[in-house]
Short mmCIF file of C-alpha atoms in Angstrom, two decimals:
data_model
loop_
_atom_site.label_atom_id
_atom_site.label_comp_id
_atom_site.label_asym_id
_atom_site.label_seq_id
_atom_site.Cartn_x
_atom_site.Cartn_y
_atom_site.Cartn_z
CA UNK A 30 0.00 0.00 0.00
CA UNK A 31 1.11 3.54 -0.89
CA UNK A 32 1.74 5.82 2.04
CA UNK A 33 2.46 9.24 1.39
CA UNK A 34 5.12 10.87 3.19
CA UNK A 35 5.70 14.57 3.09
CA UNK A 36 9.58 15.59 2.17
CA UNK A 37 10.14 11.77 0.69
CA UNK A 38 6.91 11.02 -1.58
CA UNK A 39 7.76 11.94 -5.48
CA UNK A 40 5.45 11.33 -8.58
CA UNK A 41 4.88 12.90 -11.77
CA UNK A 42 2.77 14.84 -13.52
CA UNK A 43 2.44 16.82 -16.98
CA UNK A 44 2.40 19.85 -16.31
CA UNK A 45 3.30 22.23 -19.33
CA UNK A 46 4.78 20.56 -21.94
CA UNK A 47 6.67 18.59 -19.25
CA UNK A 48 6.50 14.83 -17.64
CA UNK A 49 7.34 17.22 -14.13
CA UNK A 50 8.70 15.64 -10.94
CA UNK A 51 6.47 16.29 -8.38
CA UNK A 52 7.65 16.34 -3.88
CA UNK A 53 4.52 16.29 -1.06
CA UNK A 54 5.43 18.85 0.86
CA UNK A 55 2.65 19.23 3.27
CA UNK A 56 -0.94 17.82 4.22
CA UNK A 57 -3.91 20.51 3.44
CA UNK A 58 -6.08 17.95 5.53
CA UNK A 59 -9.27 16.53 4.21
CA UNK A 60 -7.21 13.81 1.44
CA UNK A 61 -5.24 16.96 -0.06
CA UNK A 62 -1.87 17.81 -0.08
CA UNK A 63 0.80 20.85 -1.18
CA UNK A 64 3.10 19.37 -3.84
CA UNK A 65 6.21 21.34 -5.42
CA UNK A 66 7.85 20.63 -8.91
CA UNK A 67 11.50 19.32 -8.85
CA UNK A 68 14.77 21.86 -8.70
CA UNK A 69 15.98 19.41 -11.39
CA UNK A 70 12.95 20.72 -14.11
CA UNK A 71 14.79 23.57 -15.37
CA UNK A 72 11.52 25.60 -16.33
CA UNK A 73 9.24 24.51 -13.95
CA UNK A 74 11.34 24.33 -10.72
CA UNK A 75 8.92 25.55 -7.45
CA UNK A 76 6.02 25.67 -9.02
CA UNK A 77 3.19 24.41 -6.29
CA UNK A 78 -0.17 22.63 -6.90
CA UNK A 79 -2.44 20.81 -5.17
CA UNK A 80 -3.21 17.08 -5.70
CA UNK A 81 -5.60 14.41 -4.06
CA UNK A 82 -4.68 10.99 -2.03
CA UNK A 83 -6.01 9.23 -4.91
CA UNK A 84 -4.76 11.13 -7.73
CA UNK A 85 -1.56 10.97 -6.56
CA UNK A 86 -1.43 7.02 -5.72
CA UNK A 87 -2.69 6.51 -9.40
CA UNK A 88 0.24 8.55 -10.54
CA UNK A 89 2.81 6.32 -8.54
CA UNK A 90 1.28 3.10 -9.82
CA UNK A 91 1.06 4.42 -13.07
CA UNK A 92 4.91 5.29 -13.00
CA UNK A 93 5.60 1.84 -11.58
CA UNK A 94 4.16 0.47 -14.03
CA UNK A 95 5.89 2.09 -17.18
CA UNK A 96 8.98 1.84 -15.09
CA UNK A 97 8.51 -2.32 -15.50
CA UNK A 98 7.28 -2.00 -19.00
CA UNK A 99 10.66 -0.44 -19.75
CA UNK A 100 12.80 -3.01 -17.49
CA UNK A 101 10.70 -5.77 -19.76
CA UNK A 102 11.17 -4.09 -23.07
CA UNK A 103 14.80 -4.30 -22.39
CA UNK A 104 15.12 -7.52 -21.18
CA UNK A 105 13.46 -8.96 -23.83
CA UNK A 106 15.54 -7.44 -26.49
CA UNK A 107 18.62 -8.18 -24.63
CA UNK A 108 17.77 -11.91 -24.68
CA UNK A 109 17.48 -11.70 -28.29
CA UNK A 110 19.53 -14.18 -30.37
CA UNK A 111 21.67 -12.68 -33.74
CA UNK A 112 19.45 -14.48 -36.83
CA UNK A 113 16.51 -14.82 -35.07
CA UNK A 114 12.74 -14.42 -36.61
CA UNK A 115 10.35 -12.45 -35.46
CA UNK A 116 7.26 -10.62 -36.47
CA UNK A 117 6.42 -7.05 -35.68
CA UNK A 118 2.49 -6.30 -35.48
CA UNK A 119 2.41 -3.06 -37.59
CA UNK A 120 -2.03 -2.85 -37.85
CA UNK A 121 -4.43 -5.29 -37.39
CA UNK A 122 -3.31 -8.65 -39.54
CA UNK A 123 -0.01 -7.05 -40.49
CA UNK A 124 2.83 -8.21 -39.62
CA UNK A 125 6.56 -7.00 -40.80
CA UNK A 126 8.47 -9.77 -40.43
CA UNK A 127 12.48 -9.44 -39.62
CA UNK A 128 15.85 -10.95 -38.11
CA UNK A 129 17.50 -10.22 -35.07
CA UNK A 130 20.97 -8.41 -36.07
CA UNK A 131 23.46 -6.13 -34.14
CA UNK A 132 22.50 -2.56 -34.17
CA UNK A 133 21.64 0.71 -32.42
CA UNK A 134 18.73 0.51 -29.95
CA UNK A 135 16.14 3.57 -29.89
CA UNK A 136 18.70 5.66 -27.40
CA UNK A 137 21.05 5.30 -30.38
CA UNK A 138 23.21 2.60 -28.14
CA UNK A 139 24.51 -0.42 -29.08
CA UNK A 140 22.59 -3.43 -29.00
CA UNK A 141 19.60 -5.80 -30.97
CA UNK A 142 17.31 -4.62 -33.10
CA UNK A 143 15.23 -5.95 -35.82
CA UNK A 144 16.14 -6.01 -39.66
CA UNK A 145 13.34 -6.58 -42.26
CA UNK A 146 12.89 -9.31 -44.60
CA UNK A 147 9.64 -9.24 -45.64
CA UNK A 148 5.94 -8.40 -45.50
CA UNK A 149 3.00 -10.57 -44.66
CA UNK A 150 -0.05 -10.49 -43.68
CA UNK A 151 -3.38 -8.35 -44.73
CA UNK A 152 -1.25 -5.51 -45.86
CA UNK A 153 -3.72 -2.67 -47.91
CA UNK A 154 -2.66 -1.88 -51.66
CA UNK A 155 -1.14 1.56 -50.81
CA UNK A 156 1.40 0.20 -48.74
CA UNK A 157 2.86 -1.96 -51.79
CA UNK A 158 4.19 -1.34 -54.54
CA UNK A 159 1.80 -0.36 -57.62
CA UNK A 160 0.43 1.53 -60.46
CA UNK A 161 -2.46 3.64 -60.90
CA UNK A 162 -4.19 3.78 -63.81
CA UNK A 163 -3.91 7.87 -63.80
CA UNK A 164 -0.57 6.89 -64.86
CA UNK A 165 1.27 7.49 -61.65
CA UNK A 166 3.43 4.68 -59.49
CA UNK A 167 3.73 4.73 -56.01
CA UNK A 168 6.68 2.35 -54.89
CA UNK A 169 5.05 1.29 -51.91
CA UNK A 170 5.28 2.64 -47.85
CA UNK A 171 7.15 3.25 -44.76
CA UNK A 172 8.03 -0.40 -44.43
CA UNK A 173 8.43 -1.33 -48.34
CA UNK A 174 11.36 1.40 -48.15
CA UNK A 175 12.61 -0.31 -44.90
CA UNK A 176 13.15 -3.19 -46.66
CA UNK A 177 14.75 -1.76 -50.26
CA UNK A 178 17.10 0.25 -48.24
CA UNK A 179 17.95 -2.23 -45.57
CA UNK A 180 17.04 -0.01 -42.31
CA UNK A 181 16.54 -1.54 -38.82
CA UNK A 182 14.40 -0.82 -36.04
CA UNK A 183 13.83 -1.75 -32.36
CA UNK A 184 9.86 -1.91 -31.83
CA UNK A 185 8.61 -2.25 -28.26
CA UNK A 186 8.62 -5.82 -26.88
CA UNK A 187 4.70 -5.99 -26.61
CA UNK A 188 4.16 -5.65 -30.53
CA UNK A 189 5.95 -8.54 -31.08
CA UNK A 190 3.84 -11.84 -32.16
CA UNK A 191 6.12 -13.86 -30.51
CA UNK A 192 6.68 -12.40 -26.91
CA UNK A 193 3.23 -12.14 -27.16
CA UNK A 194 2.82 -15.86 -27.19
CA UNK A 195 5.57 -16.23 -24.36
CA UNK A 196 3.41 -13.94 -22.35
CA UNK A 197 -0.11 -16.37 -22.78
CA UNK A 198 -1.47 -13.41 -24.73
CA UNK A 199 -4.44 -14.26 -27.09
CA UNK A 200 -3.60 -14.28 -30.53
CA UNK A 201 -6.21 -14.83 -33.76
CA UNK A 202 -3.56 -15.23 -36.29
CA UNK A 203 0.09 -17.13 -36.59
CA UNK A 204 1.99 -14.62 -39.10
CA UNK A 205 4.86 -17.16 -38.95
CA UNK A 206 2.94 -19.64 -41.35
CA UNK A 207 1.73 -16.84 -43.90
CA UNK A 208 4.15 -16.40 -47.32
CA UNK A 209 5.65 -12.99 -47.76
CA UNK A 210 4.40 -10.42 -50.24
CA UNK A 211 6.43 -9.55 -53.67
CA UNK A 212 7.18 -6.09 -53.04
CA UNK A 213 9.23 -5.85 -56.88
CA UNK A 214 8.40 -3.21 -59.26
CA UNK A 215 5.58 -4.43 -60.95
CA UNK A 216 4.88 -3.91 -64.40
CA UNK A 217 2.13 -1.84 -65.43
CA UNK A 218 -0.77 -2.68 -67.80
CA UNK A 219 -0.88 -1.16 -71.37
CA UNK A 220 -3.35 1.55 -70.37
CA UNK A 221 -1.26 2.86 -67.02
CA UNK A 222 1.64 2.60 -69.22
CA UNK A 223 0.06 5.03 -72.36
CA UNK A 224 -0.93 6.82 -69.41
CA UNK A 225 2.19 7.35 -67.53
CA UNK A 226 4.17 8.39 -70.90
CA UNK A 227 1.40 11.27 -71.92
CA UNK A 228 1.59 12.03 -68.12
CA UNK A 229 5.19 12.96 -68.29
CA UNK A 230 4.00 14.66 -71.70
CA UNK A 231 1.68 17.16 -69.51
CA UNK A 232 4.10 17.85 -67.17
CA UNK A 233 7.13 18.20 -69.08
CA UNK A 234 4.67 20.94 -71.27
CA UNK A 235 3.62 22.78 -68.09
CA UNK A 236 7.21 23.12 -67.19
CA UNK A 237 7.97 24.57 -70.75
CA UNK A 238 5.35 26.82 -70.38
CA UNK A 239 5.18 28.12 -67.41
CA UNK A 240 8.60 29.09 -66.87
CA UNK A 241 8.43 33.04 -66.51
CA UNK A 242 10.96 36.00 -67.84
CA UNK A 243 10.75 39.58 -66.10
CA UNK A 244 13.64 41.77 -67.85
CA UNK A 245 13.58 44.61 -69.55
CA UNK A 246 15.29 44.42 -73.21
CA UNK A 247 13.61 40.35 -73.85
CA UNK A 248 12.78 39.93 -76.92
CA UNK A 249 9.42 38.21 -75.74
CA UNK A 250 7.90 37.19 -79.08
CA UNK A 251 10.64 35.09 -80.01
CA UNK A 252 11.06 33.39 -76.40
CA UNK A 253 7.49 32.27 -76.74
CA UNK A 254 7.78 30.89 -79.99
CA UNK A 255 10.70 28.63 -78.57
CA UNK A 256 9.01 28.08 -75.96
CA UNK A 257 6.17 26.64 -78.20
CA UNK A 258 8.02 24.78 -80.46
CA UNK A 259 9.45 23.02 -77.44
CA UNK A 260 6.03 21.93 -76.48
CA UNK A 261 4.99 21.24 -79.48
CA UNK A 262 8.00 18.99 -79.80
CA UNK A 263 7.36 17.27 -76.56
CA UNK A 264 3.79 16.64 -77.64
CA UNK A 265 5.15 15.10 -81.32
CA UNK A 266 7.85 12.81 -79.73
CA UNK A 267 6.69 8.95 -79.82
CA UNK A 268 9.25 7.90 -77.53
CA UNK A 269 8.98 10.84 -74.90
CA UNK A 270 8.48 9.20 -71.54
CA UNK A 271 9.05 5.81 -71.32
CA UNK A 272 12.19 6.75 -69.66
CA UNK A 273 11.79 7.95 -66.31
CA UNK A 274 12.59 7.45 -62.53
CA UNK A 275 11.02 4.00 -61.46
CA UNK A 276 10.27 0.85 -63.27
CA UNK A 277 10.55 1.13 -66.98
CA UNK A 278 7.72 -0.22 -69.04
#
């Protein structure tokens, strides 16, 4: 049981933009008591409110308990073996699933983290890879990027599927038995492709066009005719297009 001891009992509480440490100072009487922010919160330091018995048990269990949620985060990730798979529970049914290499933790200190190898599970279509039939290709999310450019992360311990089932936790889905998606370039059908080429038509015309002059002594009439015949060019050129930043079609 909590007892609250004025000059000894600490807790915090936001106050500001800050997680302050709060000292009881003194009993008000009636389940109240004088409490006094920390020396060591640099912008905060002495300032005095007023909290209740209750409210300021719940904030002492509530610190315990994120104090052990740490301690079992870093246990757990400690324990971890190098090559190890596990599976990261990114949404509901998706899963990121990865191997245990030697890294930087969040606090940007050495130790295990987890390296993506794949995706599986109900991921949604705008987190892969894919065409649109407007023309444009979108090469996939967050996690697709993880993967192409070979990033690592260290998740907390109670988004993993498998501490999860250490723990007894209930679990509707095994993501260790599902296959992994193909997160390749894929090729787009004839209409996205027609599409994408007289999209980069458009743009690359808007960009002739637009482009502005404001100087005295231009000879404007013959800057817009270039200007034209550029476009017009652009417009005329079979080819223009097909070669462009992304998968080639």
């Amino acid at each position: 049981m909590t007892v609250i001891i004025p000059g000894k009992t600490t807790f915090r509480s936001f106050y500001g933009d800050s997680n302050a440490l709060f000292r009881v100072v003194s009993s008000r009487g009636g389940e109240s008591w004088n409490c006094v922010i920390d020396t060591s919160n640099v912008d905060y330091a002495g300032t005095r409110k007023v909290f209740g018995t209750e409210e300021i048990k719940a904030l002492i269990e509530r610190d315990k308990a994120w104090d052990k949620a740490a301690r079992t985060n870093e246990t757990f990730w400690a324990s971890r073996q190098v090559g190890e798979v596990l599976h990261y529970e990114n949404g509901r049914y998706e899963w990121v699933r990865g191997e245990i290499v030697e890294g930087f933790d969040r606090d940007g200190k050495p130790g295990k983290v987890l390296r993506p190898t794949g995706l599986v599970g109900d991921w949604r279509e705008h987190d892969l890879p894919r065409w649109y039939d407007s023309g444009r290709y979108n090469d996939g999310g967050y996690y697709v990027q993880m993967l192409r450019n070979g990033e690592t992360f260290q998740p907390n311990s109670s988004n993993i599927f498998e501490y999860k089932v250490a723990r007894g936790d209930r679990v509707h889905v095994d993501p260790r038995t599902m296959d992994v998606w193909d997160i390749s370039a894929p090729q787009p059908t004839q209409s996205q492709a027609e599409a994408a080429m007289l999209l980069r038509k458009i743009e690359a015309v808007q960009l002739e066009l637009g482009a502005t002059v404001a100087s005295e002594g231009v000879d404007y009439a013959t800057l817009y005719r270039k200007r034209l015949n550029k476009a017009a060019e652009i417009i005329a050129d079979e080819d223009f297009g097909l070669e462009r930043r992304g998968p080639k079609f």
